[in-house]
Amino acid sequence: MDARSTRPPSVDALARTLSGLPHPLLVDAAREAIAVGAPQQAQALADARRRALHTGVVNATGVLLHTNLGRAPYGYVSVARPLTVEFDLETGERGSRQHPVGALLARLCGAEAAMVVNNNAAAVLLVVAALAAGRSVAVSRGESVEIGGSFRVPEVMDQSGATLVDVGTTNRTRLDDYQRAIDRGDVALVLKVHPSNYRIEGFVESCSVEELAGLDVPVAVDLGSGLVDAACPWLTGPPPAWLQTEPAARQTLAAGAGLVTFSGDKLFGGPQAGIICGRADLVERCAHHPLARAVRPGGLVLGAMQELCLTYLARDGASIPFWRLATVPVAELEQRARAVAEAIGPVPGAEPVPTQALCGAGSTPGMTIDSAGVAVPGDVLAALRRHDPPVIARVHEDRTVLDMRTVEPGDDRHVVSALRHVAHSHS
Ligand SMILES: *Cc1c(COP(=O)(O)O)cnc(C)c1O
């Protein structure tokens, strides 16, 4: 054997034979592969590094707002041209970052004013800090909850500099309880929190926003999931049954809330953002608080939110990916599931199946959406994830189920090719 071929290749020479990443990252992969005595593994290592980056996937989980997949699917193409983020075209002077989108959001929710921050946790933090720092916030014991992703009401209070005053009991809180808390101390705000992913049943009583609105401190309602209007005027049909238990921004404000807060990427169907919407004087105080600077959105989010608001106002729900996917008639999904099952060819045990999809992200807890999918035997999740684009599914009773509710029709061909690939690698 030639002595040269037993010598390890130079890192740079090996890196030049690799592809799929910028050169410095290929050099890293080459160096590591050589270090462990496996230069022939360098490309596999580079490929693994590539796959570990954020990647677009096909969501076949049946969970519309999948937290680990960034919640609502919302594609937004921005032009590489400067945006008037804080520029007034009329005067040529500095303009308002918040006003253009805020006005559209306010119009949508029937409010006086609105503003956008980076997420709903920031929205709640800002509201409490701006309206109640150094004073007290009254919260029902039944609403002092933790929402997924470690959003905990008592901890938000701590961070905001306000003092939490527990009101009522875990299962029952009445107007008297709030009134007593107000009479006793320095309550600046009543905060009502939608328990989202959590439900108390049985001997339960809570206070409606209408009742709370009669108190002489402002009421802020953290809605979380962000349904803007219970009437869903952007849909061609009536509001879907699975939305029944979901409080909506417009109706909550009409009932007398001073402010509502909600996420941009849950039922609102947009990018990650937090919305504060309600009385102009209260929104103004939030906008002028020093924290507002730390949680302000950039041009990408403002551009996306603005486009989404205009789509809602045009009552064009079919152009909002979340609403389009959520309201596809089940017969259409059944037909697509049958077509996928046929297209993968004869795979023993593969068949179209009825399924139940979910909103996800703590929205509409306990409610399911009729759907249809394709089931194949065994757990083939890992193989589906290795497909390009990766397909994310779930396992139910020893079968892998791909739910069509969360798949864009244009991606059905990827579902087919991923399933074909899996079937082949198993045979
Ligand atoms: C989801 C949720 C939050 C947190 O919102 P993020 O946008 O994830 O920061 C806060 N409160 C409620 C009630 C929620 O449902």
Coordinates of C-alpha atoms and ligand atoms in Angstrom, one line a residue:
M1 CA 0.0 0.0 0.0
D2 CA 1.1 3.5 -0.8
A3 CA 2.3 5.2 2.4
R4 CA 0.6 8.5 1.5
S5 CA -2.9 6.9 1.5
T6 CA -2.6 5.9 5.2
R7 CA -1.7 9.4 6.2
P8 CA -4.8 11.3 7.3
P9 CA -6.0 13.8 4.6
S10 CA -5.5 17.5 5.3
V11 CA -8.5 19.1 6.9
D12 CA -8.7 21.7 4.2
A13 CA -8.4 19.1 1.3
L14 CA -11.2 17.1 2.9
A15 CA -13.4 20.1 3.5
R16 CA -13.1 21.0 -0.2
T17 CA -14.7 17.6 -1.1
L18 CA -17.7 18.4 1.2
S19 CA -20.9 20.4 0.4
G20 CA -24.1 21.7 1.9
L21 CA -22.7 24.3 4.4
P22 CA -20.5 27.4 4.2
H23 CA -16.8 26.5 4.0
P24 CA -15.8 27.3 7.6
L25 CA -18.5 24.9 8.9
L26 CA -17.3 22.2 6.4
V27 CA -13.8 22.7 7.8
D28 CA -15.1 22.1 11.3
A29 CA -16.9 18.9 10.2
A30 CA -13.7 17.7 8.4
R31 CA -11.5 18.4 11.4
E32 CA -13.8 16.5 13.7
A33 CA -14.2 13.5 11.4
I34 CA -10.4 13.3 11.1
A35 CA -9.9 13.7 14.8
V36 CA -12.1 10.6 15.5
G37 CA -10.3 8.7 12.7
A38 CA -13.3 8.6 10.4
P39 CA -12.6 11.0 7.5
Q40 CA -15.1 9.1 5.4
Q41 CA -17.8 10.2 7.8
A42 CA -17.2 13.9 7.2
Q43 CA -20.0 14.4 4.7
A44 CA -22.5 12.6 7.0
L45 CA -21.4 14.9 9.9
A46 CA -21.8 18.0 7.7
D47 CA -25.3 16.7 6.7
A48 CA -26.3 16.2 10.3
R49 CA -25.1 19.7 11.1
R50 CA -27.2 21.0 8.3
R51 CA -30.3 19.1 9.5
A52 CA -29.8 20.5 13.1
L53 CA -30.5 24.0 11.7
H54 CA -34.0 25.4 11.7
T55 CA -35.7 23.7 8.8
G56 CA -39.1 24.0 7.1
V57 CA -41.1 20.8 7.6
V58 CA -44.5 19.3 6.7
N59 CA -46.7 19.3 9.8
A60 CA -48.7 16.0 9.7
T61 CA -49.3 15.9 13.5
G62 CA -52.9 17.1 13.4
V63 CA -51.9 19.9 15.8
L64 CA -52.6 23.2 14.0
L65 CA -50.7 25.4 16.5
H66 CA -47.7 23.1 17.2
T67 CA -45.6 25.0 19.8
N68 CA -42.4 23.2 18.7
L69 CA -43.1 24.0 15.1
G70 CA -43.5 27.7 15.8
R71 CA -47.3 27.7 16.4
A72 CA -49.3 29.3 13.5
P73 CA -47.9 28.8 10.1
Y74 CA -47.5 32.2 8.5
G75 CA -45.3 32.9 5.5
Y76 CA -44.5 36.5 4.9
V77 CA -42.3 37.7 2.1
S78 CA -40.7 41.0 2.9
V79 CA -38.9 43.1 0.3
A80 CA -35.3 44.0 1.0
R81 CA -36.3 47.7 0.9
P82 CA -36.3 49.9 4.0
L83 CA -39.6 49.9 5.7
T84 CA -41.2 53.1 7.2
V85 CA -40.8 51.5 10.7
E86 CA -40.6 55.0 12.3
F87 CA -40.9 57.3 9.4
D88 CA -43.8 59.5 8.5
L89 CA -44.1 59.8 4.7
E90 CA -46.4 62.9 5.0
T91 CA -44.0 65.1 7.0
G92 CA -40.7 63.3 6.3
E93 CA -40.1 63.4 10.1
R94 CA -39.9 60.6 12.6
G95 CA -43.2 58.6 12.7
S96 CA -44.7 56.1 15.1
R97 CA -43.6 52.5 15.1
Q98 CA -46.9 51.5 16.8
H99 CA -49.5 53.6 15.2
P100 CA -50.1 52.1 11.7
V101 CA -50.5 48.5 12.8
G102 CA -52.0 49.5 16.2
A103 CA -54.8 51.4 14.4
L104 CA -55.6 48.3 12.2
L105 CA -55.6 46.0 15.3
A106 CA -57.9 48.5 17.1
R107 CA -60.3 48.6 14.2
L108 CA -60.4 44.8 14.0
C109 CA -61.1 44.4 17.8
G110 CA -63.5 47.4 18.1
A111 CA -61.0 49.2 20.4
E112 CA -59.7 52.7 20.8
A113 CA -56.0 51.8 20.5
A114 CA -53.6 48.9 20.3
M115 CA -49.9 48.1 20.2
V116 CA -47.7 45.2 19.3
V117 CA -44.8 43.7 21.4
N118 CA -42.7 40.6 20.9
N119 CA -45.0 38.0 22.5
N120 CA -47.9 37.8 24.8
A121 CA -45.8 37.1 27.9
A122 CA -44.2 40.5 27.2
A123 CA -47.6 42.1 26.7
V124 CA -48.8 40.9 30.1
L125 CA -45.6 42.0 31.8
L126 CA -45.8 45.4 30.2
V127 CA -49.4 45.9 31.1
V128 CA -48.9 45.0 34.7
A129 CA -45.6 47.0 35.0
A130 CA -47.1 50.1 33.3
L131 CA -50.4 50.1 35.2
A132 CA -49.6 48.6 38.6
A133 CA -45.8 48.7 39.5
G134 CA -45.4 49.5 43.1
R135 CA -49.1 48.7 43.7
S136 CA -51.3 45.6 43.8
V137 CA -53.0 43.5 41.1
A138 CA -56.0 41.5 42.1
V139 CA -56.1 38.0 40.5
S140 CA -58.6 35.2 41.1
R141 CA -56.9 32.2 42.8
G142 CA -58.4 30.0 40.1
E143 CA -56.6 32.1 37.4
S144 CA -53.2 32.2 39.0
V145 CA -52.0 29.6 36.5
E146 CA -49.0 28.4 34.7
I147 CA -49.4 28.3 30.9
G148 CA -47.1 26.1 28.8
G149 CA -43.6 27.4 28.3
S150 CA -43.2 28.6 31.9
F151 CA -45.5 31.6 31.8
R152 CA -46.6 31.7 35.5
V153 CA -48.9 34.5 36.7
P154 CA -47.2 35.0 40.1
E155 CA -43.7 35.2 38.5
V156 CA -44.9 37.7 36.0
M157 CA -46.2 39.8 38.9
D158 CA -42.8 39.6 40.6
Q159 CA -41.0 40.7 37.5
S160 CA -43.3 43.6 36.9
G161 CA -42.8 45.1 40.4
A162 CA -46.5 44.7 41.3
T163 CA -47.8 42.8 44.2
L164 CA -50.2 39.9 43.5
V165 CA -53.3 39.9 45.6
D166 CA -55.0 36.5 45.6
V167 CA -58.8 36.8 45.4
G168 CA -61.4 34.2 46.2
T169 CA -60.7 30.5 46.2
T170 CA -59.3 28.0 43.7
N171 CA -62.7 27.0 42.4
R172 CA -65.0 29.9 43.3
T173 CA -64.4 33.7 43.0
R174 CA -67.2 36.3 43.3
L175 CA -67.4 40.0 42.7
D176 CA -67.5 40.6 46.5
D177 CA -64.1 39.0 46.7
Y178 CA -62.6 41.5 44.3
Q179 CA -64.5 44.4 46.0
R180 CA -63.0 43.3 49.4
A181 CA -59.5 43.2 48.0
I182 CA -60.0 46.7 46.5
D183 CA -61.4 48.1 49.8
R184 CA -58.5 46.6 51.7
G185 CA -55.6 47.9 49.8
D186 CA -53.9 49.6 47.0
V187 CA -55.3 47.7 44.0
A188 CA -54.4 49.4 40.7
L189 CA -55.6 46.7 38.3
V190 CA -57.8 43.6 38.1
L191 CA -56.2 41.0 35.9
K192 CA -58.3 38.2 34.5
V193 CA -56.4 35.3 33.0
H194 CA -57.9 32.9 30.5
P195 CA -56.7 29.5 31.9
S196 CA -56.0 28.3 28.3
N197 CA -54.8 24.7 28.6
Y198 CA -56.3 24.1 32.0
R199 CA -59.9 23.6 33.2
I200 CA -61.6 23.4 36.5
E201 CA -64.9 21.6 36.4
G202 CA -67.7 21.0 38.9
F203 CA -68.4 23.4 41.8
V204 CA -67.0 26.4 40.0
E205 CA -67.8 30.0 39.9
S206 CA -66.0 32.9 38.4
C207 CA -66.7 36.5 37.7
S208 CA -67.6 37.7 34.2
V209 CA -65.9 40.7 32.6
E210 CA -69.3 42.5 32.7
E211 CA -69.4 42.2 36.5
L212 CA -65.7 43.2 36.9
A213 CA -66.2 46.2 34.7
G214 CA -68.4 47.7 37.4
L215 CA -65.4 48.0 39.8
D216 CA -63.6 51.2 39.9
V217 CA -60.2 49.9 38.8
P218 CA -59.4 49.0 35.2
V219 CA -59.8 45.3 34.2
A220 CA -57.1 43.7 32.0
V221 CA -57.9 40.4 30.4
D222 CA -55.2 38.1 29.3
L223 CA -57.0 36.1 26.6
G224 CA -53.9 34.2 25.4
S225 CA -55.2 32.5 22.3
G226 CA -56.2 35.6 20.3
L227 CA -59.5 35.0 18.7
V228 CA -60.3 38.6 17.5
D229 CA -64.0 38.3 17.0
A230 CA -66.4 35.5 18.1
A231 CA -68.5 36.1 15.0
C232 CA -65.5 35.2 12.7
P233 CA -66.6 37.5 9.9
W234 CA -63.5 36.5 7.9
L235 CA -64.9 33.0 7.4
T236 CA -67.5 32.2 4.8
G237 CA -69.4 29.9 7.1
P238 CA -70.5 30.3 10.7
P239 CA -67.9 30.1 13.6
P240 CA -66.8 26.5 14.0
A241 CA -68.2 24.6 16.9
W242 CA -64.7 24.0 18.4
L243 CA -64.4 27.7 19.0
Q244 CA -67.4 27.8 21.3
T245 CA -65.5 28.1 24.6
E246 CA -62.9 30.5 23.4
P247 CA -63.2 34.1 24.6
A248 CA -62.7 36.8 21.9
A249 CA -61.1 40.2 22.0
R250 CA -63.9 42.2 20.5
Q251 CA -66.6 40.8 22.8
T252 CA -64.3 41.0 25.9
L253 CA -63.7 44.7 25.2
A254 CA -67.4 45.3 24.5
A255 CA -68.1 43.7 27.9
G256 CA -66.1 46.4 29.6
A257 CA -62.4 45.2 29.8
G258 CA -60.0 48.1 29.8
L259 CA -57.4 46.1 28.0
V260 CA -57.0 42.7 26.5
T261 CA -53.7 40.9 25.6
F262 CA -53.2 38.0 23.3
S263 CA -50.6 36.1 21.2
G264 CA -50.0 36.9 17.6
D265 CA -49.2 33.3 16.7
K266 CA -52.1 31.4 18.3
L267 CA -55.7 31.7 16.9
F268 CA -54.7 35.1 15.4
G269 CA -52.6 33.0 12.9
G270 CA -49.7 35.4 12.6
P271 CA -46.1 35.7 13.6
Q272 CA -44.8 35.5 17.2
A273 CA -46.1 38.7 18.8
G274 CA -48.1 40.0 21.7
I275 CA -51.0 42.4 21.2
I276 CA -52.3 44.9 23.8
C277 CA -55.6 46.4 22.8
G278 CA -58.2 48.5 24.5
R279 CA -58.6 52.0 26.1
A280 CA -56.4 54.6 24.5
D281 CA -55.2 56.0 27.9
L282 CA -54.2 52.6 29.1
V283 CA -52.4 51.6 25.8
E284 CA -50.7 55.0 26.0
R285 CA -49.3 54.3 29.5
C286 CA -48.0 50.9 28.2
A287 CA -46.4 52.5 25.2
H288 CA -44.6 55.1 27.4
H289 CA -43.2 52.7 29.9
P290 CA -39.5 52.1 29.7
L291 CA -40.0 48.3 29.2
A292 CA -41.9 49.0 25.9
R293 CA -38.5 49.8 24.3
A294 CA -37.1 46.4 25.4
V295 CA -40.1 44.4 23.9
R296 CA -40.8 46.4 20.8
P297 CA -41.2 44.5 17.5
G298 CA -39.0 45.0 14.4
G299 CA -40.0 45.7 10.8
L300 CA -40.4 42.0 9.9
V301 CA -43.1 41.5 12.5
L302 CA -44.7 44.8 11.9
G303 CA -44.9 44.1 8.2
A304 CA -46.3 40.6 8.8
M305 CA -48.9 41.9 11.3
Q306 CA -50.0 44.7 9.1
E307 CA -50.5 42.4 6.1
L308 CA -52.4 40.0 8.4
C309 CA -54.7 42.7 9.8
L310 CA -55.5 43.9 6.3
T311 CA -56.4 40.3 5.4
Y312 CA -58.7 40.0 8.4
L313 CA -60.3 43.4 7.5
A314 CA -60.9 42.2 4.0
R315 CA -62.7 39.2 5.5
D316 CA -60.4 36.9 3.6
G317 CA -59.9 34.0 6.0
A318 CA -59.0 31.7 3.1
S319 CA -55.7 33.7 2.8
I320 CA -54.8 33.1 6.4
P321 CA -53.0 29.7 6.6
F322 CA -54.3 28.8 10.1
W323 CA -57.9 29.5 9.3
R324 CA -57.7 27.9 5.9
L325 CA -56.3 24.7 7.4
A326 CA -58.6 24.8 10.3
T327 CA -61.8 25.0 8.2
V328 CA -61.1 22.6 5.3
P329 CA -64.3 20.4 5.1
V330 CA -63.5 17.0 6.4
A331 CA -64.7 15.4 3.2
E332 CA -61.9 17.1 1.3
L333 CA -59.4 15.7 3.9
E334 CA -60.8 12.2 3.5
Q335 CA -60.5 12.4 -0.2
R336 CA -56.8 13.6 0.1
A337 CA -56.1 10.8 2.6
R338 CA -57.4 8.2 0.2
A339 CA -55.4 9.7 -2.6
V340 CA -52.2 9.5 -0.5
A341 CA -52.9 5.9 0.6
E342 CA -53.4 4.9 -3.1
A343 CA -50.3 6.8 -4.3
I344 CA -47.9 5.0 -1.9
G345 CA -48.9 1.7 -3.6
P346 CA -49.5 -1.5 -1.8
V347 CA -48.1 -1.2 1.7
P348 CA -49.5 -3.8 4.1
G349 CA -51.6 -2.2 6.8
A350 CA -51.5 1.3 5.3
E351 CA -55.0 2.8 5.1
P352 CA -56.9 6.1 5.3
V353 CA -58.3 6.7 8.8
P354 CA -60.6 9.2 10.5
T355 CA -58.7 11.3 13.0
Q356 CA -59.3 14.2 15.5
A357 CA -57.1 17.2 15.0
L358 CA -56.4 19.8 17.7
C359 CA -55.9 23.6 17.8
G360 CA -52.9 23.2 20.1
A361 CA -50.9 25.9 22.0
G362 CA -53.4 25.7 24.9
S363 CA -56.2 27.0 22.7
T364 CA -59.7 25.5 22.8
P365 CA -58.8 22.8 25.4
G366 CA -60.8 19.7 25.2
M367 CA -62.1 20.5 21.8
T368 CA -61.2 18.5 18.7
I369 CA -61.6 19.1 15.0
D370 CA -62.8 16.2 12.8
S371 CA -60.1 15.2 10.4
A372 CA -58.7 12.4 8.2
G373 CA -55.3 10.9 7.8
V374 CA -53.3 7.9 6.7
A375 CA -52.0 5.3 9.1
V376 CA -49.1 2.9 8.5
P377 CA -48.0 0.1 10.8
G378 CA -45.3 0.7 13.5
D379 CA -43.4 3.7 14.6
V380 CA -41.8 5.3 11.5
L381 CA -41.5 8.8 12.9
A382 CA -37.7 8.9 12.7
A383 CA -37.6 7.8 9.1
L384 CA -40.3 10.4 8.2
R385 CA -38.1 13.1 9.8
R386 CA -35.1 12.1 7.7
H387 CA -37.1 12.8 4.5
D388 CA -36.4 16.1 2.7
P389 CA -38.5 18.0 3.6
P390 CA -39.0 16.3 6.9
V391 CA -42.5 15.1 7.7
I392 CA -43.6 15.3 11.3
A393 CA -46.3 12.8 12.4
R394 CA -47.5 11.1 15.5
V395 CA -47.9 7.5 16.8
H396 CA -51.2 6.2 17.9
E397 CA -51.8 2.7 19.1
D398 CA -48.7 1.2 17.4
R399 CA -49.4 3.0 14.1
T400 CA -47.9 6.1 12.6
V401 CA -50.7 8.5 11.7
L402 CA -50.3 11.4 9.3
D403 CA -53.1 13.9 9.7
M404 CA -54.1 15.8 6.6
R405 CA -55.7 18.7 8.6
T406 CA -52.4 20.3 9.2
V407 CA -50.9 19.6 5.7
E408 CA -51.1 22.2 3.0
P409 CA -52.5 20.4 -0.1
G410 CA -49.4 21.4 -2.1
D411 CA -47.4 19.3 0.3
D412 CA -49.4 16.0 -0.2
R413 CA -46.8 14.9 -2.7
H414 CA -44.1 15.2 0.0
V415 CA -46.2 13.1 2.3
V416 CA -46.5 10.5 -0.5
S417 CA -42.8 10.4 -1.2
A418 CA -41.8 10.2 2.5
L419 CA -44.2 7.3 3.0
R420 CA -42.9 5.6 -0.2
H421 CA -39.4 6.0 1.1
V422 CA -40.3 4.5 4.5
A423 CA -42.1 1.6 2.9
H424 CA -39.0 0.9 0.6
S425 CA -36.4 1.1 3.4
H426 CA -38.5 -1.4 5.4
S427 CA -39.0 -4.0 2.6
Ligands
LIG1 C1 -50.1 31.5 25.5 C2 -50.4 32.3 26.6 C3 -49.5 33.2 27.1 C4 -48.1 33.4 26.6 O1 -48.1 33.9 25.3 P1 -46.8 33.9 24.4 O2 -47.2 34.6 23.2 O3 -46.4 32.5 24.3 O4 -45.8 34.7 25.2 C5 -49.9 34.0 28.2 N1 -51.2 34.0 28.7 C6 -52.1 33.1 28.2 C7 -53.5 33.1 28.8 C8 -51.7 32.3 27.1 O5 -52.7 31.4 26.6

